Coordinates of C-alpha atoms in Angstrom, one line a residue:
Chain A
M1 CA 35.2 86.1 -47.3
A2 CA 32.2 87.7 -49.1
V3 CA 28.8 87.2 -47.6
R4 CA 25.9 86.4 -50.0
R5 CA 22.4 87.9 -49.4
L6 CA 19.7 85.4 -50.4
T7 CA 15.9 85.7 -50.5
T8 CA 13.7 82.6 -50.3
P9 CA 12.3 80.6 -52.2
W10 CA 15.5 79.4 -53.9
S11 CA 15.8 78.6 -57.6
E12 CA 17.9 75.8 -58.8
E13 CA 20.3 78.4 -60.2
V14 CA 20.8 79.9 -56.7
V15 CA 21.4 76.5 -55.1
E16 CA 23.9 75.6 -57.8
S17 CA 25.9 78.8 -57.2
L18 CA 26.4 78.0 -53.4
R19 CA 29.7 76.4 -52.3
A20 CA 30.7 74.7 -49.1
G21 CA 32.3 77.3 -46.7
G22 CA 30.2 80.2 -48.2
Q23 CA 28.5 82.6 -45.7
V24 CA 24.9 83.7 -46.4
L25 CA 22.3 86.0 -45.0
I26 CA 18.8 84.7 -45.6
S27 CA 15.7 86.8 -45.9
G28 CA 12.1 85.9 -46.6
V29 CA 10.1 82.9 -45.3
I30 CA 11.6 79.8 -43.9
Y31 CA 9.8 76.9 -42.2
G32 CA 10.6 75.6 -38.7
A33 CA 10.3 71.8 -38.2
R34 CA 12.1 69.2 -36.0
D35 CA 11.7 65.5 -35.3
A36 CA 7.9 65.1 -34.8
A37 CA 6.9 67.4 -37.6
H38 CA 9.3 65.7 -40.0
K39 CA 7.9 62.3 -39.1
R40 CA 4.4 63.6 -39.8
M41 CA 5.3 65.2 -43.1
V42 CA 6.9 62.0 -44.4
E43 CA 3.9 59.9 -43.2
T44 CA 1.6 62.4 -45.1
L45 CA 3.6 62.0 -48.3
E46 CA 3.7 58.2 -47.9
R47 CA -0.1 58.2 -47.8
G48 CA -0.1 60.1 -51.1
E49 CA -1.6 63.2 -49.5
A50 CA -0.4 66.9 -49.9
L51 CA 1.7 68.6 -47.3
P52 CA 0.5 71.8 -45.5
V53 CA 3.2 73.7 -47.5
D54 CA 4.5 73.3 -51.0
L55 CA 8.2 72.5 -50.4
H56 CA 9.5 73.5 -53.9
G57 CA 12.3 75.9 -53.5
Q58 CA 11.8 76.2 -49.7
V59 CA 14.1 76.1 -46.7
I60 CA 13.6 74.3 -43.4
Y61 CA 15.2 75.4 -40.1
Y62 CA 15.6 72.7 -37.4
V63 CA 14.7 74.5 -34.2
G64 CA 12.9 74.0 -30.9
P65 CA 12.6 77.5 -29.4
T66 CA 12.1 78.5 -25.8
P67 CA 8.6 79.9 -25.1
A68 CA 8.2 83.6 -26.2
R69 CA 7.8 86.1 -23.4
P70 CA 4.7 88.2 -23.5
G71 CA 5.0 90.7 -26.3
E72 CA 7.9 89.0 -28.0
V73 CA 7.9 87.1 -31.4
I74 CA 9.9 84.1 -30.2
G75 CA 12.2 82.9 -27.4
S76 CA 15.7 81.7 -27.8
A77 CA 16.0 80.0 -31.2
G78 CA 19.3 78.4 -32.2
P79 CA 19.6 75.3 -34.4
T80 CA 19.1 71.7 -33.1
T81 CA 21.2 68.7 -34.1
S82 CA 20.4 67.9 -37.8
G83 CA 21.3 64.2 -37.7
R84 CA 18.0 63.3 -36.1
M85 CA 16.2 64.5 -39.3
D86 CA 18.4 62.3 -41.5
A87 CA 15.8 59.5 -41.9
Y88 CA 13.2 62.0 -43.3
S89 CA 15.3 64.5 -45.3
P90 CA 15.8 62.5 -48.6
T91 CA 12.0 62.2 -49.0
L92 CA 11.5 66.0 -48.5
L93 CA 14.3 66.7 -50.9
A94 CA 12.6 64.5 -53.5
H95 CA 9.6 66.8 -53.0
G96 CA 11.4 70.0 -53.8
L97 CA 13.0 71.1 -50.6
K98 CA 16.1 73.2 -51.5
G99 CA 17.7 74.0 -48.2
M100 CA 18.0 72.8 -44.6
I101 CA 19.5 74.7 -41.7
G102 CA 20.7 73.0 -38.5
K103 CA 24.0 72.0 -36.9
G104 CA 26.2 69.0 -37.0
Y105 CA 26.8 66.0 -39.4
R106 CA 24.4 64.6 -42.0
S107 CA 24.3 61.0 -43.1
A108 CA 25.8 59.7 -46.3
E109 CA 22.2 59.2 -47.6
V110 CA 21.4 62.9 -47.1
L111 CA 24.6 64.0 -48.7
Q112 CA 23.8 61.8 -51.7
A113 CA 20.2 63.2 -51.9
L114 CA 21.7 66.8 -51.9
R115 CA 23.6 66.0 -55.1
R116 CA 20.7 64.1 -56.7
H117 CA 18.0 66.7 -56.0
R118 CA 20.3 69.7 -56.2
A119 CA 20.0 71.2 -52.7
V120 CA 22.2 72.4 -49.9
Y121 CA 22.7 71.9 -46.2
L122 CA 23.6 75.0 -44.1
T123 CA 24.3 75.5 -40.4
A124 CA 23.8 78.3 -38.0
T125 CA 25.9 78.8 -34.8
G126 CA 24.8 76.2 -32.3
G127 CA 23.8 77.8 -29.0
A128 CA 23.5 81.3 -30.4
G129 CA 19.8 81.2 -29.7
A130 CA 19.4 84.8 -28.4
L131 CA 21.3 86.3 -31.4
L132 CA 19.5 84.2 -34.0
A133 CA 16.0 84.9 -32.5
R134 CA 16.5 88.6 -33.3
R135 CA 16.6 87.7 -37.0
I136 CA 13.2 86.1 -36.8
R137 CA 10.7 89.0 -37.4
R138 CA 7.5 86.9 -37.2
A139 CA 6.7 83.4 -36.1
D140 CA 3.4 81.5 -36.7
V141 CA 2.3 77.9 -36.2
L142 CA 1.5 76.7 -39.8
A143 CA 0.4 73.2 -39.0
Y144 CA 0.4 70.4 -36.4
P145 CA -0.3 72.7 -33.4
D146 CA -0.9 69.6 -31.3
L147 CA 2.9 68.9 -31.4
G148 CA 3.6 72.0 -29.2
P149 CA 7.2 73.2 -29.6
E150 CA 7.6 70.6 -32.4
A151 CA 4.8 72.0 -34.6
L152 CA 5.5 73.1 -38.2
F153 CA 6.3 76.9 -38.0
R154 CA 6.4 79.6 -40.6
F155 CA 9.1 82.2 -39.9
E156 CA 9.7 85.5 -41.6
V157 CA 13.4 86.1 -41.3
E158 CA 15.7 89.1 -42.1
E159 CA 19.4 88.5 -42.8
F160 CA 19.5 85.2 -40.9
P161 CA 23.2 84.2 -40.8
A162 CA 24.1 80.7 -42.0
I163 CA 27.1 78.8 -43.5
V164 CA 27.0 76.4 -46.4
V165 CA 28.4 73.1 -45.1
N166 CA 27.3 70.6 -47.9
D167 CA 26.7 71.9 -51.4
A168 CA 25.0 70.3 -54.4
H169 CA 28.4 69.5 -55.9
G170 CA 29.7 67.3 -53.1
G171 CA 31.6 70.1 -51.3
D172 CA 31.9 69.4 -47.5
L173 CA 33.1 72.2 -45.2
Y174 CA 33.4 69.8 -42.1
A175 CA 35.8 67.6 -44.0
E176 CA 37.8 70.4 -45.7
G177 CA 38.0 72.6 -42.6
R178 CA 39.3 69.8 -40.4
K179 CA 41.9 68.7 -42.9
A180 CA 43.2 72.2 -43.1
Y181 CA 43.9 72.5 -39.4
R182 CA 44.6 68.9 -38.4
R183 CA 47.9 68.2 -36.6
V184 CA 47.1 65.0 -34.7
V185 CA 46.8 61.5 -36.3
L186 CA 44.5 59.1 -34.5
A187 CA 45.6 55.4 -34.3
Chain B
M1 CA 20.0 70.0 13.9
R2 CA 19.3 73.0 11.7
V3 CA 16.0 72.9 9.8
I4 CA 16.1 74.5 6.4
P5 CA 12.7 75.8 5.3
Y6 CA 11.3 74.2 2.2
A7 CA 10.5 77.6 0.7
D8 CA 14.2 78.7 1.0
V9 CA 15.4 75.8 -1.1
V10 CA 12.6 76.3 -3.7
A11 CA 13.5 80.0 -4.0
A12 CA 17.2 79.2 -4.3
V13 CA 16.8 76.6 -7.1
R14 CA 14.3 78.8 -8.9
R15 CA 16.8 81.6 -9.0
L16 CA 19.6 79.3 -10.1
C17 CA 17.5 78.2 -13.1
L18 CA 17.1 81.7 -14.4
E19 CA 20.8 82.8 -13.7
A20 CA 22.3 79.7 -15.3
A21 CA 20.2 80.1 -18.5
I22 CA 21.2 83.7 -19.2
R23 CA 24.7 84.2 -17.7
L24 CA 27.9 82.2 -18.2
P25 CA 30.3 81.8 -15.3
A26 CA 33.2 84.3 -15.4
D27 CA 35.8 81.6 -16.2
V28 CA 33.9 80.4 -19.3
W29 CA 33.5 84.0 -20.5
E30 CA 37.3 84.6 -20.1
A31 CA 38.1 81.3 -21.9
L32 CA 35.9 82.2 -24.8
R33 CA 37.5 85.6 -25.1
A34 CA 41.0 84.1 -25.0
A35 CA 39.9 81.5 -27.6
R36 CA 38.8 84.3 -29.9
Q37 CA 42.4 85.7 -29.6
R38 CA 44.2 82.5 -30.5
E39 CA 41.9 80.9 -33.1
Q40 CA 43.6 80.8 -36.4
S41 CA 40.7 80.0 -38.7
P42 CA 38.8 83.1 -40.0
L43 CA 35.5 81.2 -39.9
G44 CA 36.3 80.0 -36.4
R45 CA 36.9 83.6 -35.3
R46 CA 33.5 84.5 -36.8
V47 CA 31.8 81.8 -34.8
L48 CA 33.5 82.9 -31.6
D49 CA 32.4 86.5 -32.3
E50 CA 28.8 85.3 -32.7
I51 CA 29.0 83.2 -29.5
L52 CA 30.4 86.2 -27.5
E53 CA 27.8 88.5 -28.9
N54 CA 25.1 86.0 -28.2
D55 CA 26.2 85.5 -24.6
E56 CA 26.4 89.3 -24.0
L57 CA 22.9 89.8 -25.5
A58 CA 21.5 86.9 -23.4
A59 CA 22.8 88.4 -20.1
R60 CA 21.8 91.9 -21.0
E61 CA 18.2 91.1 -22.0
A62 CA 17.7 88.1 -19.7
V63 CA 16.9 85.7 -22.5
P64 CA 18.3 82.1 -22.6
M65 CA 21.6 82.0 -24.4
C66 CA 20.6 78.7 -26.0
Q67 CA 17.1 77.3 -26.7
D68 CA 18.1 74.0 -25.1
T69 CA 17.8 75.0 -21.5
G70 CA 18.6 71.4 -20.6
T71 CA 18.1 68.8 -18.0
A72 CA 18.4 70.4 -14.5
V73 CA 21.3 68.5 -13.0
V74 CA 21.6 69.5 -9.3
F75 CA 24.6 68.7 -7.1
A76 CA 23.5 69.1 -3.5
E77 CA 26.0 69.1 -0.6
L78 CA 24.0 68.7 2.5
G79 CA 25.4 69.3 5.9
E80 CA 25.1 66.3 8.3
D81 CA 23.6 68.6 10.9
A82 CA 20.9 69.9 8.6
R83 CA 17.7 68.7 7.0
V84 CA 15.3 70.2 4.6
E85 CA 11.7 70.5 5.8
G86 CA 9.4 68.7 3.4
G87 CA 12.2 66.9 1.6
L88 CA 15.2 68.0 -0.4
S89 CA 14.3 66.3 -3.7
Q90 CA 10.7 67.7 -3.5
A91 CA 12.0 71.2 -2.9
I92 CA 14.5 71.0 -5.8
D93 CA 11.8 69.8 -8.2
E94 CA 9.5 72.6 -7.1
G95 CA 12.3 75.1 -7.7
V96 CA 12.9 73.7 -11.1
R97 CA 9.2 73.8 -11.9
Q98 CA 8.9 77.5 -10.9
G99 CA 12.2 78.5 -12.5
Y100 CA 11.6 77.0 -15.9
R101 CA 8.1 78.4 -15.9
D102 CA 8.9 81.9 -14.7
A103 CA 12.0 82.4 -16.8
Y104 CA 10.3 81.1 -20.0
L105 CA 12.8 78.2 -20.4
R106 CA 12.2 75.2 -22.6
K107 CA 10.7 72.2 -21.0
S108 CA 12.7 69.3 -22.4
I109 CA 12.0 66.4 -20.1
V110 CA 9.8 63.4 -21.1
A111 CA 8.3 61.2 -18.4
D112 CA 9.3 57.9 -20.0
P113 CA 12.3 57.3 -22.4
L114 CA 10.2 55.3 -24.9
R115 CA 6.7 56.6 -24.6
R116 CA 8.1 60.2 -24.7
R117 CA 5.3 62.3 -23.0
N118 CA 6.7 65.7 -22.0
T119 CA 6.2 66.3 -18.3
G120 CA 5.5 70.0 -19.1
D121 CA 7.6 71.5 -16.3
N122 CA 11.1 70.2 -16.9
T123 CA 10.9 67.9 -13.8
P124 CA 12.2 65.7 -12.4
A125 CA 15.6 67.2 -11.9
V126 CA 18.6 64.8 -11.8
V127 CA 19.8 65.2 -8.2
H128 CA 23.1 64.0 -6.7
V129 CA 23.3 64.4 -2.9
E130 CA 26.5 64.3 -0.9
L131 CA 26.6 64.4 2.9
V132 CA 29.2 66.9 4.2
P133 CA 30.2 68.2 7.6
G134 CA 28.2 71.2 8.9
D135 CA 24.7 72.5 8.8
R136 CA 24.6 74.3 5.4
L137 CA 23.2 73.2 2.0
R138 CA 25.3 74.0 -1.1
L139 CA 23.5 73.8 -4.4
T140 CA 25.1 73.7 -7.8
L141 CA 22.9 73.6 -10.9
L142 CA 24.3 72.4 -14.2
P143 CA 21.7 72.7 -16.9
K144 CA 22.8 70.1 -19.5
G145 CA 21.7 70.4 -23.1
G146 CA 21.0 67.3 -25.2
G147 CA 23.4 68.0 -28.1
A148 CA 26.6 67.5 -26.2
E149 CA 25.2 65.0 -23.7
N150 CA 24.2 62.7 -26.7
M151 CA 27.8 62.6 -27.9
S152 CA 29.2 61.6 -24.4
R153 CA 30.5 58.1 -24.1
A154 CA 31.6 55.5 -21.4
T155 CA 33.6 52.3 -21.8
M156 CA 35.3 49.6 -19.7
L157 CA 38.9 49.3 -20.7
A158 CA 41.3 46.6 -19.7
P159 CA 43.9 47.8 -17.1
A160 CA 46.7 47.0 -19.6
Q161 CA 45.3 49.7 -21.9
G162 CA 46.3 52.2 -19.3
E163 CA 46.9 55.9 -20.0
A164 CA 47.3 55.3 -23.8
G165 CA 43.9 53.6 -23.9
V166 CA 42.2 56.5 -22.0
R167 CA 43.9 59.0 -24.3
A168 CA 42.7 57.2 -27.5
F169 CA 39.1 56.9 -26.1
V170 CA 38.9 60.6 -25.2
L171 CA 40.2 61.7 -28.6
Q172 CA 37.9 59.3 -30.5
T173 CA 34.9 60.5 -28.5
V174 CA 35.6 64.2 -29.3
E175 CA 36.4 63.3 -33.0
T176 CA 33.1 61.4 -33.4
A177 CA 31.1 64.1 -31.7
G178 CA 32.6 66.8 -34.0
P179 CA 30.2 69.6 -34.7
N180 CA 27.2 67.9 -33.1
A181 CA 28.4 68.7 -29.6
C182 CA 28.8 72.5 -30.4
P183 CA 32.5 73.1 -29.9
P184 CA 34.6 74.7 -28.4
L185 CA 34.0 72.1 -25.7
I186 CA 34.8 71.5 -22.1
V187 CA 35.8 67.9 -21.9
G188 CA 35.0 66.1 -18.6
V189 CA 36.8 62.8 -18.2
G190 CA 36.0 60.3 -15.4
I191 CA 38.6 57.5 -14.8
G192 CA 38.1 54.6 -12.3
G193 CA 35.3 53.8 -9.8
T194 CA 32.7 51.5 -11.2
F195 CA 30.4 51.4 -14.3
D196 CA 27.8 53.4 -12.5
S197 CA 30.1 55.9 -10.8
V198 CA 32.4 56.8 -13.7
G199 CA 29.8 58.8 -15.5
L200 CA 29.2 60.9 -12.4
L201 CA 32.9 61.5 -12.1
A202 CA 33.0 62.8 -15.7
K203 CA 30.1 65.1 -15.0
R204 CA 31.6 66.4 -11.7
A205 CA 34.7 67.2 -13.8
L206 CA 32.6 69.8 -15.6
L207 CA 32.1 71.7 -12.4
R208 CA 35.7 72.7 -12.0
P209 CA 36.5 76.2 -13.3
V210 CA 38.1 76.4 -16.8
G211 CA 41.8 76.8 -16.5
E212 CA 42.1 75.2 -13.1
R213 CA 44.3 72.1 -13.2
H214 CA 43.9 68.8 -11.2
P215 CA 45.7 69.0 -7.9
D216 CA 47.7 65.8 -8.7
P217 CA 50.6 66.8 -11.1
Y218 CA 50.2 63.4 -12.9
Y219 CA 46.6 64.2 -13.9
A220 CA 47.4 67.9 -14.4
A221 CA 50.0 66.9 -17.0
M222 CA 47.5 64.5 -18.6
E223 CA 44.9 67.2 -18.9
E224 CA 47.3 69.5 -20.6
D225 CA 48.5 66.8 -23.0
L226 CA 44.9 65.9 -23.9
L227 CA 43.9 69.5 -24.4
E228 CA 46.7 70.0 -26.9
A229 CA 45.8 66.7 -28.7
I230 CA 42.1 67.6 -28.9
N231 CA 43.0 71.0 -30.3
G232 CA 45.2 69.3 -32.8
L233 CA 42.2 67.4 -34.2
G234 CA 41.4 70.5 -36.3
L235 CA 37.7 70.5 -35.6
G236 CA 37.6 74.1 -34.4
P237 CA 34.6 76.2 -33.4
M238 CA 31.4 74.5 -34.5
G239 CA 33.5 72.0 -36.4
Y240 CA 34.2 74.2 -39.4
G241 CA 37.9 73.7 -39.0
G242 CA 40.2 75.5 -36.6
T243 CA 42.7 75.4 -33.7
V244 CA 40.3 75.8 -30.7
T245 CA 38.2 72.6 -30.4
A246 CA 38.2 72.5 -26.6
L247 CA 38.5 75.3 -23.9
D248 CA 39.7 72.8 -21.3
V249 CA 40.0 69.2 -20.2
H250 CA 39.2 68.2 -16.6
I251 CA 39.9 64.7 -15.3
E252 CA 38.5 63.2 -12.1
A253 CA 39.9 59.9 -11.0
A254 CA 38.8 57.4 -8.3
P255 CA 40.0 54.1 -6.9
C256 CA 38.8 51.0 -8.8
H257 CA 38.8 47.1 -8.9
I258 CA 42.1 45.4 -10.0
A259 CA 40.3 44.0 -13.1
S260 CA 38.7 47.3 -14.2
L261 CA 39.5 50.5 -15.9
P262 CA 36.2 52.4 -16.4
V263 CA 36.4 55.6 -18.5
A264 CA 33.7 58.1 -19.2
V265 CA 33.8 61.3 -21.3
N266 CA 31.1 63.9 -20.6
L267 CA 31.1 66.6 -23.3
Q268 CA 30.0 70.1 -22.5
C269 CA 29.2 72.6 -25.3
H270 CA 30.5 76.2 -25.2
A271 CA 27.3 77.2 -23.3
A272 CA 28.9 75.8 -20.2
R273 CA 26.2 76.9 -17.7
V274 CA 26.8 76.4 -14.0
A275 CA 25.2 78.4 -11.1
R276 CA 25.8 78.0 -7.4
T277 CA 24.3 79.1 -4.1
E278 CA 24.2 78.3 -0.4
V279 CA 21.2 78.0 1.8

């Protein structure tokens, strides 16, 4: 399987070319945000105010890292469960977000929003926090510092490994992969 | 009566927190390597390669293998002829406080489930104390991450549902958890007891080394059957499709009421961290 190298931000053309099951290495800037930062971003948009970052073409990584040791950029930094962000993601996709990186299932509403707004959902290996942290070259708190580990982060990444699970065309690696290897039928 | 100094328990728990976060038990290492050999999906093999590389890196550089360094679940077996000066629970909490601080582990505990203020030091620990003969204190730390814990389930079956009912519930729980629980999993199954005790049985099942069967041949056979069925679900490593969804299934059973058949499934992700010591 060929591995695609992609630099952020992503154009619509890049997103359209990605297919479920594809492996990618992401370089450039991505944003770190989990539950509390998502809630705040959506509340900001609902008030008609501008976000701390223009989301057009951008990618968000769902992560809650361990504290960085002195002299290090970041601690352990694997993906967290994406489903907790489902309530907020359609709004962010409507505001230009093109990619989300996490782990686990997304809701039907998110999958529908991916097709409508031409965006993709990717996953990184859950639990591989030591390995993935090495691909983060720089980490800064961009906004919401009062949220501590749940603040909005700006990361500079180099060849961050991810897999496309849900593409803009309705492709779903979780469904296709399971079907290919399934031997047991549940009652 | 042997008096165990408070400081000894604190130091032991502090060390367990660091050890568990960075180094997997040997049985889990071996199981992951064996899984890499038999996984049929290319993407599944890639995931297992990443996991093995990650875990080696974590141990070598003393960084947490996963950013979710978990709830500190402590199983304490306290000898009936021993007591901990200053209190066992207090000493365990102080050890967790120091361990999570000094090893730069993530503090993931909120003081109240609804108002959600982080305690800032990963305490309180969840402590299960068992009184045993002797004057020693054995401590086992199981740092439990939220991803797999959230996908764990318990139910009260009717006795007539029997073994088939248990089997269906276990498979359904693993299927529903899918990629969210970070497979390959270790599946802890508790059967029997009461509503409150069956969850603890399922968690205790996670302490048994991978590959070790239940001493009762009836449950040993059921474990093997369930393991094969779970791997037949096709979820595979991280749920991308594959032949290794679980590394093992461990069942713990207990006597129960004639009207009841409690069942609990406690899922454990591939970062199956356990550390033990004796004071």
